[in-house]
C-alpha cells in the first residue's frame, strides 16, 4: 500500500518537491548575487514538534453523532487548514506559528453533511470558513471569529470532488466544488475546462468561483466567470441555485452574485461549467523588444485587433530572465500563443506577429507549431510554462532563505499604464530600499483587454529574520497605495481576503458595500460565514 503524496505542511506544493539543503545553498548563491547580498541565511525548517497551536475550544466528542464521521479536531488537521500560501502564510508556517488554527475541520462528503454542519454551527454560535484547496494568497479563509463566536470551524470541500456529468450537446459539465484542476480535467474525457491558474494543481473549482480566479486565457475568457454557466450554493438560510441558461437579461445575475463572494454568501457545492474540446492546433512565438514600452504597444495593438490570442504576455527584462525565456538578453519579451480545436490559427498568429514587428519586435525563433490530432492534454509544455508552474516552489524556498518575496497584480486602462508602472516600480523600489536595504521589482502582463492590461508584479529583497512581517507590510502598503493613486484595481484575480480589505473598501462604492452587507444578513442571518471578509 502506498500512502497518498503529501502536501508540504507550510510551503507551496508537494512535500517531496521542497529543495534539499544543497539545492537551497545553490539558490542562495544565485539570488544573493541578484540582490547584491553576500550570503543569504539558510533558515532551519520547523518540524511538527515546533508547531505552536492554541488548544481547540471545541471537541469532536461533544458533536452530534452525525457530524463525528467527517469532523476532526486534531492538531495535524487544524494546522493543515490554518493558512493559505501567500508570503504572510509562508513566514508564519516557517516560524511554526499557527495562532489562527481553526478549532475544528469538517470535510463533508455530500450536501446533506454540508447542511448538517451549517445547521450545527449556527445553533452553536461557531464561525464557519469555507475552504477549497487552501491556496489563497490574501488570507481568504483565516479562522478569525468575532468575540461573540464560541469557536471556529473550517469547512473543506475536498471530499466533494466528482465530475457529475458532461453534456456533449450543450458542452457543459456539472462538477463538485472541491475538485482540483487535475481532478476535474481527468474527469472531463475528451473535453477540457482549460482554466489553468498558476495554482491549478491544488486550487479547486469552488475556490476559483469564490475568488473569481484568472486562468489560462490571456484574452476573452480571462476569469472563471466566463466559464461558469450556473452555481449551486448552500447558505445558512437555504439553497441558492441559479438558472442553467447560456445567457439571460433577467435583472441582476444571481450567478454573478456568487462569483467573488469569497465564502461569505454560502458554500458553493457544485457548478455547471462550459467545457471545450481540447485544442488540436497550438502555435506559439516569442517576440523580443529593446524596450518594455514597445512590447506594451504591441500587446495593445494585438488586444485591440480582435484576434483573441490564448497567450499575450509581456515580460519585462527581469521577468524574462526569471522565467528562463529563450529570448531573454536584456530586452523585453512578448509571448504569443494561439490555439484551436477547430481550425489552424496561423492567419491570426501571422497578423499578431505583423502587429508586434510594427511595434519594433523581432521573432528570431519563428513560430512553434504543434498539431495533435487527439487534442492536447497537458497543461504545460513550453519552457516558460514549466518555469511558471515551478515559480511557487521557488518562492517558498526563497522564504526559507530569508528573502522577502511576493507578488501583486492589478488592471488599469492603457492610457494610465505608463504612469502607474513608473509609480509602482518607484514606490516599491523605494520601500524595499528603506526596509530591506535594497531589492528588485519585475513586471509581466498576465491578461490583456482591449481597454487595458492586467500587470503582475514580483518584488524581492533581503528580509531581516524576525521582522519579515513588518517589512512585508511596508512594501505591500507602498504598492497598494501606488495602485490606488492611479485608480488601478487592488486585485485583478487574487481576490480581496483580509489582505486587500483596506484598499477594496476604498475602491468600491459605499452603497454597494451596504447592499452586500444587507445580502449577507439575508443569507447568513447570524453572520457566521467568513466574518471580516468583504464586509464587517
Ligand atoms: C502559487 C500560487 C499561484 C496562484 N496563481 C493564481 C492564478 O494564476 N490565478 C488566480 O486567480 N489565483 C491564483 N492564486 C490564488 C489562489 O490560487 C486562487 O485565489 C484560487 O482561486 C483559490 O482557490 P482554492 O480552492 O485554493 O480556495 P481557498 O484558498 O481554499 O479559498 C479561497 C477563498 O474562497 C473561499 N472558498 C473556497 N472554496 C469555497 C466554496 N466551495 N464555497 C464558498 N467559498 C469558498 C474561501 O472561503 C476563501 O475566501 C495563486 C495562489 C498561489 C499560492
XYZ file of C-alpha atoms and ligand atoms in Angstrom:
589
model
C 0.000 0.000 0.000
C 1.457 3.369 -0.937
C 0.391 6.383 1.062
C -1.002 9.364 -0.861
C 1.525 12.006 -1.829
C 1.692 14.573 0.974
C 1.406 18.308 0.618
C 4.090 20.347 2.300
C 2.940 21.466 5.755
C 3.563 25.182 5.122
C 5.358 25.668 1.785
C 3.878 25.512 -1.699
C 3.091 22.177 -3.300
C 4.172 18.619 -2.673
C 6.374 17.950 0.327
C 8.768 15.856 -1.782
C 9.401 18.804 -4.125
C 10.810 21.120 -1.443
C 14.505 21.624 -2.246
C 17.138 19.930 -0.074
C 19.920 21.859 1.695
C 22.329 21.608 -1.257
C 19.713 22.995 -3.639
C 18.880 25.746 -1.171
C 22.588 26.689 -0.980
C 22.799 26.919 -4.780
C 19.669 29.060 -4.853
C 21.029 31.265 -2.059
C 24.185 31.966 -4.116
C 22.180 32.768 -7.276
C 19.605 35.006 -5.639
C 22.172 36.579 -3.314
C 24.040 37.711 -6.450
C 20.817 39.100 -7.971
C 20.148 41.069 -4.774
C 23.767 42.092 -4.220
C 23.877 40.249 -0.869
C 26.920 38.202 0.069
C 25.213 35.415 1.999
C 21.531 34.606 2.431
C 20.811 32.634 5.613
C 19.649 29.026 5.250
C 16.950 29.081 7.937
C 16.168 25.975 9.979
C 12.958 24.266 8.817
C 10.365 23.593 11.534
C 9.295 20.082 12.483
C 5.813 19.117 13.683
C 7.144 19.398 17.259
C 7.970 23.100 16.686
C 4.347 23.900 15.822
C 2.551 26.214 18.224
C -1.265 25.944 18.133
C -3.711 27.279 20.698
C -5.768 24.477 22.274
C -9.015 23.754 20.455
C -12.080 25.285 22.094
C -14.376 22.618 20.641
C -14.351 18.863 20.978
C -15.328 16.343 18.320
C -16.685 14.046 21.034
C -19.244 16.699 22.001
C -20.597 16.986 18.437
C -23.811 15.288 17.294
C -23.052 11.738 16.137
C -23.955 12.623 12.547
C -21.013 15.039 12.360
C -18.386 12.944 14.083
C -17.616 10.867 10.983
C -16.252 13.811 8.983
C -15.057 16.371 11.544
C -11.552 16.391 13.038
C -10.077 18.373 15.885
C -6.517 17.042 15.951
C -3.549 19.380 15.539
C -2.449 17.888 12.192
C -5.818 18.667 10.584
C -6.049 22.081 12.261
C -2.533 23.126 11.221
C -3.016 21.889 7.647
C -6.087 24.126 7.271
C -4.766 27.245 9.011
C -3.055 29.174 6.241
C -3.100 29.793 2.521
C 0.119 30.199 0.569
C 0.799 33.949 0.481
C 4.022 35.413 1.855
C 2.429 36.030 5.275
C 1.342 32.398 5.411
C 4.740 31.054 4.392
C 6.558 33.117 7.031
C 4.162 32.075 9.788
C 4.354 28.436 8.698
C 8.152 28.603 8.704
C 8.033 30.016 12.239
C 5.639 27.262 13.363
C 3.151 29.977 14.331
C -0.397 28.589 13.979
C -2.105 31.156 16.217
C -5.131 31.213 13.893
C -5.697 27.469 13.633
C -9.414 26.607 13.438
C -10.859 24.662 16.355
C -12.381 22.037 14.051
C -12.055 20.927 10.427
C -15.094 19.430 8.695
C -14.749 17.588 5.391
C -18.352 16.767 4.405
C -18.867 14.125 1.738
C -22.165 15.357 0.343
C -24.618 18.236 0.545
C -26.530 16.739 3.452
C -23.331 16.805 5.516
C -22.661 20.426 4.461
C -26.198 21.287 5.575
C -25.790 19.451 8.876
C -22.510 21.276 9.539
C -24.022 24.701 8.832
C -27.080 23.949 10.980
C -24.972 22.768 13.926
C -22.554 25.719 13.638
C -25.413 28.188 13.506
C -27.031 26.733 16.608
C -23.702 26.503 18.441
C -22.575 30.049 17.537
C -19.490 28.797 15.695
C -17.957 30.741 12.773
C -17.501 28.751 9.542
C -14.743 29.269 6.974
C -15.307 27.608 3.569
C -12.092 26.066 2.252
C -11.186 24.686 -1.175
C -7.550 23.993 -1.965
C -6.110 26.350 0.637
C -4.110 28.332 -1.942
C -5.425 31.800 -1.064
C -2.735 34.482 -1.132
C -4.910 37.095 0.601
C -5.721 35.365 3.928
C -9.103 34.455 2.416
C -10.201 31.834 4.972
C -8.142 32.625 8.079
C -10.217 31.447 11.042
C -10.605 34.724 12.919
C -14.018 34.849 14.562
C -15.850 37.700 16.220
C -15.903 37.854 20.051
C -19.453 36.505 20.234
C -18.495 33.277 18.426
C -17.803 30.228 20.559
C -15.260 28.773 18.182
C -14.212 28.305 14.561
C -14.724 25.538 12.023
C -13.043 25.282 8.630
C -15.313 23.577 6.117
C -13.259 21.839 3.440
C -14.924 20.807 0.168
C -12.137 18.359 -0.678
C -14.270 15.230 -0.208
C -16.744 16.556 -2.806
C -14.715 16.416 -5.987
C -16.561 14.352 -8.589
C -17.323 15.299 -12.154
C -21.053 14.515 -12.028
C -21.899 14.793 -15.718
C -20.544 16.012 -19.039
C -23.110 17.071 -21.621
C -21.595 16.908 -25.121
C -24.524 18.721 -26.755
C -24.516 21.786 -24.521
C -20.814 21.354 -23.752
C -21.469 21.883 -20.070
C -20.098 19.784 -17.206
C -21.546 19.564 -13.697
C -18.696 19.340 -11.199
C -18.495 19.278 -7.402
C -16.801 22.318 -5.935
C -13.930 20.528 -4.205
C -12.327 19.184 -7.406
C -8.820 20.494 -8.077
C -7.668 21.369 -11.592
C -6.093 17.966 -12.366
C -9.036 16.095 -10.803
C -11.676 17.835 -12.866
C -9.619 17.717 -16.061
C -9.207 13.951 -15.588
C -12.988 13.559 -15.345
C -13.839 15.572 -18.456
C -12.893 12.906 -21.010
C -12.399 14.437 -24.424
C -13.289 17.909 -23.120
C -11.401 20.435 -21.056
C -12.246 23.452 -18.899
C -8.884 24.911 -19.891
C -8.703 27.086 -16.809
C -5.109 26.971 -15.676
C -4.280 29.386 -12.861
C -0.725 29.028 -11.624
C -2.192 27.261 -8.568
C -4.054 24.797 -10.884
C -2.629 21.667 -9.265
C -4.082 22.395 -5.802
C -6.825 25.015 -6.104
C -10.445 23.959 -6.594
C -13.400 24.843 -8.781
C -15.276 26.252 -5.763
C -12.263 28.341 -4.784
C -11.910 29.647 -8.340
C -15.557 30.724 -8.362
C -15.431 32.196 -4.861
C -12.361 34.281 -5.793
C -13.075 34.962 -9.484
C -9.783 33.340 -10.384
C -7.873 34.253 -13.511
C -6.724 31.397 -15.690
C -5.026 30.329 -18.837
C -6.555 32.609 -21.435
C -4.817 35.986 -21.704
C -7.784 37.410 -23.622
C -11.504 36.715 -23.926
C -12.148 34.027 -21.220
C -9.764 35.514 -18.676
C -11.642 34.813 -15.423
C -13.502 31.679 -14.344
C -16.639 33.875 -14.536
C -16.685 33.386 -18.291
C -16.683 29.588 -17.967
C -19.461 29.268 -15.339
C -22.997 28.613 -16.515
C -24.655 28.087 -13.103
C -23.818 27.532 -9.437
C -25.351 25.675 -6.507
C -24.754 27.195 -3.097
C -25.844 26.153 0.403
C -26.175 29.093 2.737
C -27.338 29.053 6.368
C -30.720 30.376 5.140
C -31.175 27.834 2.341
C -30.239 26.902 -1.227
C -29.156 29.386 -3.936
C -29.115 27.601 -7.291
C -29.016 29.638 -10.470
C -30.701 29.003 -13.832
C -28.918 26.782 -16.329
C -29.137 29.021 -19.386
C -26.468 30.239 -21.804
C -27.290 33.872 -21.089
C -30.032 35.924 -19.531
C -31.080 39.547 -19.299
C -33.433 38.935 -16.407
C -32.261 41.507 -13.882
C -29.022 41.416 -11.900
C -27.435 37.986 -12.306
C -27.750 35.643 -9.270
C -24.835 33.577 -10.600
C -22.554 36.624 -10.821
C -23.577 37.489 -7.267
C -21.815 34.342 -6.103
C -18.711 34.903 -8.248
C -16.197 36.588 -5.951
C -18.321 36.023 -2.836
C -15.239 34.616 -1.026
C -17.146 32.261 1.237
C -19.416 34.980 2.624
C -22.728 34.118 0.917
C -22.708 30.359 1.295
C -20.826 27.202 0.479
C -20.562 26.554 -3.260
C -21.178 22.816 -3.525
C -21.163 22.371 -7.301
C -21.206 24.305 -10.554
C -22.074 23.827 -14.202
C -19.152 24.960 -16.318
C -18.659 25.434 -20.050
C -16.193 22.935 -21.433
C -14.313 22.888 -24.726
C -12.885 20.218 -26.957
C -9.147 20.002 -26.337
C -7.169 22.214 -28.722
C -5.518 20.416 -31.628
C -3.579 23.331 -33.056
C -1.275 25.293 -30.786
C 1.027 27.983 -32.110
C 3.456 29.970 -30.008
C 6.081 32.634 -30.607
C 8.435 34.713 -28.530
C 8.946 38.295 -29.717
C 11.873 40.368 -28.461
C 11.844 44.146 -27.945
C 14.615 46.532 -26.955
C 12.254 48.412 -24.657
C 9.322 47.359 -22.464
C 7.265 50.293 -23.865
C 7.455 48.765 -27.371
C 6.242 45.392 -26.085
C 3.355 47.143 -24.300
C 2.428 48.899 -27.533
C 2.462 45.578 -29.393
C 0.249 43.938 -26.747
C -2.225 46.817 -27.004
C -2.378 46.574 -30.792
C -2.993 42.829 -30.617
C -5.583 43.104 -27.819
C -7.461 45.713 -29.839
C -7.310 43.808 -33.136
C -9.930 41.227 -32.141
C -7.513 38.325 -32.595
C -8.084 36.802 -29.127
C -4.724 35.086 -28.559
C -4.714 32.461 -25.790
C -1.399 33.899 -24.659
C -0.287 37.526 -24.973
C 2.114 38.142 -22.109
C 4.593 40.970 -21.896
C 7.620 40.156 -19.720
C 9.993 42.915 -18.647
C 13.716 42.051 -18.820
C 13.901 40.735 -15.226
C 10.761 38.569 -15.679
C 12.178 37.200 -18.922
C 15.333 36.251 -17.048
C 13.467 34.703 -14.097
C 11.210 32.680 -16.420
C 14.159 31.434 -18.450
C 12.563 32.630 -21.688
C 14.938 31.865 -24.527
C 14.964 35.407 -25.915
C 15.998 36.827 -22.527
C 19.014 39.005 -23.335
C 18.264 42.258 -21.579
C 15.251 43.085 -23.717
C 11.532 42.730 -23.023
C 9.598 39.779 -24.428
C 6.072 39.290 -25.715
C 4.897 35.681 -25.560
C 2.170 34.942 -28.073
C 0.016 31.850 -28.321
C -2.981 30.842 -30.414
C -4.890 27.601 -30.084
C -7.962 25.991 -31.599
C -9.727 22.664 -31.689
C -11.458 23.596 -34.903
C -9.081 25.305 -37.301
C -5.469 26.216 -37.905
C -4.988 29.683 -36.338
C -1.943 30.532 -38.477
C -3.601 33.588 -40.031
C -4.282 35.083 -36.582
C -0.707 34.393 -35.453
C 0.700 35.931 -38.634
C -1.404 39.041 -38.131
C -0.361 39.327 -34.454
C 3.298 38.959 -35.424
C 2.908 41.702 -38.033
C 1.478 43.993 -35.349
C 4.326 43.062 -32.981
C 7.051 43.707 -35.558
C 5.440 47.035 -36.492
C 5.833 47.991 -32.803
C 9.569 47.175 -33.020
C 9.713 43.461 -32.158
C 11.748 40.674 -33.732
C 10.928 36.992 -33.651
C 14.226 35.208 -34.264
C 12.898 31.779 -33.255
C 9.872 31.945 -35.577
C 6.568 30.285 -34.773
C 6.492 26.972 -32.947
C 3.625 24.908 -34.384
C 2.093 21.899 -32.689
C -0.678 19.791 -34.115
C -2.093 16.889 -32.166
C -4.991 15.075 -33.837
C -6.191 13.755 -30.440
C -6.134 17.151 -28.775
C -3.522 18.420 -26.350
C -3.885 17.042 -22.823
C -1.102 18.558 -20.794
C -1.304 21.953 -19.190
C 2.301 22.914 -19.599
C 4.961 22.209 -22.151
C 6.668 25.360 -23.307
C 9.725 26.398 -21.330
C 8.094 29.497 -19.868
C 5.094 27.458 -18.711
C 7.293 24.971 -16.887
C 9.046 27.887 -15.211
C 5.604 29.383 -14.493
C 4.424 26.311 -12.570
C 7.859 25.970 -10.913
C 7.886 29.559 -9.606
C 5.763 28.919 -6.468
C 8.230 26.248 -5.294
C 10.983 28.799 -5.799
C 9.112 31.398 -3.749
C 8.751 29.031 -0.774
C 12.427 28.092 -0.969
C 13.396 31.772 -1.065
C 11.317 32.496 2.035
C 13.339 29.774 3.782
C 16.484 31.713 2.758
C 15.293 34.908 4.401
C 14.130 36.585 1.185
C 11.128 38.900 1.205
C 9.374 37.774 -1.985
C 5.802 38.335 -3.041
C 3.622 39.265 -5.987
C 0.732 41.650 -6.537
C -1.441 42.297 -9.552
C -3.909 44.806 -10.916
C -5.647 46.070 -14.053
C -5.657 49.592 -15.461
C -6.638 51.323 -18.715
C -3.832 51.521 -21.344
C -3.822 55.314 -21.116
C -2.806 55.143 -17.442
C -0.404 52.205 -17.574
C 2.831 54.109 -18.166
C 2.334 56.488 -15.218
C 1.106 53.655 -12.982
C 4.067 51.450 -13.866
C 6.615 54.175 -13.174
C 4.989 54.969 -9.825
C 4.642 51.307 -8.766
C 8.243 50.445 -9.627
C 9.495 53.668 -7.982
C 7.407 53.282 -4.802
C 8.162 49.590 -4.319
C 11.888 50.065 -5.018
C 11.984 52.922 -2.516
C 10.121 50.849 0.103
C 12.461 47.874 -0.433
C 15.462 50.183 -0.044
C 14.008 51.663 3.153
C 13.059 48.411 4.891
C 15.425 45.841 3.349
C 18.348 47.964 2.179
C 17.612 47.070 -1.472
C 15.695 44.752 -3.735
C 14.270 44.168 -7.211
C 10.834 44.561 -8.842
C 9.711 42.882 -12.061
C 6.543 43.089 -14.148
C 4.638 40.956 -16.612
C 1.146 41.122 -18.090
C -0.994 38.116 -17.250
C -4.046 39.216 -19.242
C -4.777 41.946 -21.775
C -8.073 43.570 -22.711
C -8.986 45.964 -25.493
C -9.114 48.745 -22.885
C -6.114 47.854 -20.744
C -3.622 45.325 -19.368
C -3.507 43.322 -16.139
C 0.070 43.884 -14.916
C 1.530 41.443 -12.376
C 4.488 42.466 -10.230
C 7.021 40.389 -8.301
C 9.242 42.008 -5.690
C 12.113 40.591 -3.715
C 14.622 41.859 -1.199
C 16.729 40.575 1.697
C 14.493 40.302 4.803
C 15.584 40.666 8.411
C 14.706 37.472 10.247
C 12.052 38.214 12.855
C 10.953 41.435 11.140
C 9.693 39.962 7.863
C 6.018 40.617 8.502
C 6.542 44.335 9.220
C 8.864 44.669 6.236
C 6.314 42.957 4.008
C 3.509 45.199 5.300
C 5.536 48.322 4.443
C 6.256 47.184 0.882
C 2.729 45.863 0.306
C 1.277 49.136 1.513
C 3.580 51.170 -0.762
C 2.476 49.018 -3.706
C -1.237 49.183 -2.881
C -1.158 52.948 -2.341
C 0.517 53.391 -5.734
C -2.267 51.328 -7.344
C -4.906 53.427 -5.578
C -3.276 56.704 -6.687
C -3.776 55.706 -10.324
C -7.255 54.265 -9.982
C -5.946 50.747 -10.665
C -7.842 47.890 -9.006
C -6.405 46.360 -5.828
C -6.713 42.953 -7.484
C -7.389 41.602 -10.961
C -7.687 37.979 -9.800
C -6.069 37.301 -6.413
C -9.287 38.316 -4.554
C -9.748 40.529 -1.502
C -9.489 38.347 1.607
C -8.184 40.088 4.690
C -5.056 41.405 2.995
C -6.697 43.684 0.417
C -9.664 44.745 2.515
C -8.497 48.348 3.305
C -7.993 49.155 -0.381
C -11.074 47.240 -1.524
C -13.157 49.353 0.874
C -11.840 52.488 -0.839
C -12.325 51.099 -4.358
C -15.980 50.033 -4.171
C -18.947 52.419 -3.851
C -20.145 52.793 -0.234
C -23.701 51.986 -1.266
C -22.524 48.758 -2.837
C -20.796 47.797 0.421
C -24.044 48.416 2.292
C -26.020 46.366 -0.268
C -23.543 43.500 0.030
C -23.733 43.595 3.829
C -27.546 43.533 3.600
C -27.401 40.486 1.309
C -25.187 38.743 3.819
C -27.785 39.383 6.519
C -30.407 37.620 4.401
C -28.417 34.511 3.505
C -26.456 34.338 6.754
C -28.588 35.985 9.463
C -26.164 35.295 12.322
C -23.027 36.387 10.434
C -21.266 33.053 10.825
C -19.686 32.756 7.352
C -16.114 34.022 6.907
C -16.561 37.032 9.195
C -14.392 40.039 8.381
C -14.011 39.175 4.696
C -15.560 41.617 2.142
C -17.759 43.382 4.746
C -17.863 43.658 8.532
C 1.433 29.868 -6.112
C 0.089 30.453 -6.334
C -0.313 30.786 -7.610
C -1.578 31.356 -7.821
N -1.957 31.629 -9.096
C -3.174 32.155 -9.324
C -3.612 32.426 -10.645
O -2.915 32.165 -11.624
N -4.849 32.946 -10.799
C -5.649 33.220 -9.735
O -6.749 33.711 -9.932
N -5.254 32.982 -8.476
C -4.048 32.436 -8.236
N -3.658 32.164 -6.952
C -4.570 32.437 -5.830
C -5.481 31.236 -5.481
O -4.951 30.054 -6.013
C -6.853 31.481 -6.059
O -7.476 32.517 -5.323
C -7.762 30.231 -6.040
O -8.930 30.532 -6.760
C -8.122 29.757 -4.646
O -8.727 28.501 -4.777
P -8.738 27.464 -3.572
O -9.547 26.313 -3.989
O -7.352 27.176 -3.137
O -9.504 28.310 -2.476
P -9.107 28.607 -0.969
O -7.765 29.220 -0.921
O -9.329 27.408 -0.157
O -10.193 29.710 -0.596
C -10.162 30.971 -1.211
C -11.432 31.751 -0.865
O -12.551 31.112 -1.452
C -13.471 30.683 -0.446
N -13.937 29.359 -0.874
C -13.188 28.308 -1.266
N -13.978 27.291 -1.652
C -15.252 27.701 -1.480
C -16.527 27.092 -1.697
N -16.649 25.862 -2.184
N -17.629 27.821 -1.409
C -17.546 29.077 -0.934
N -16.372 29.688 -0.717
C -15.236 29.012 -0.993
C -12.687 30.688 0.842
O -13.522 30.916 1.963
C -11.718 31.822 0.614
O -12.364 33.051 0.869
C -2.412 31.598 -6.718
C -2.001 31.232 -5.427
C -0.763 30.670 -5.230
C -0.341 30.287 -3.852
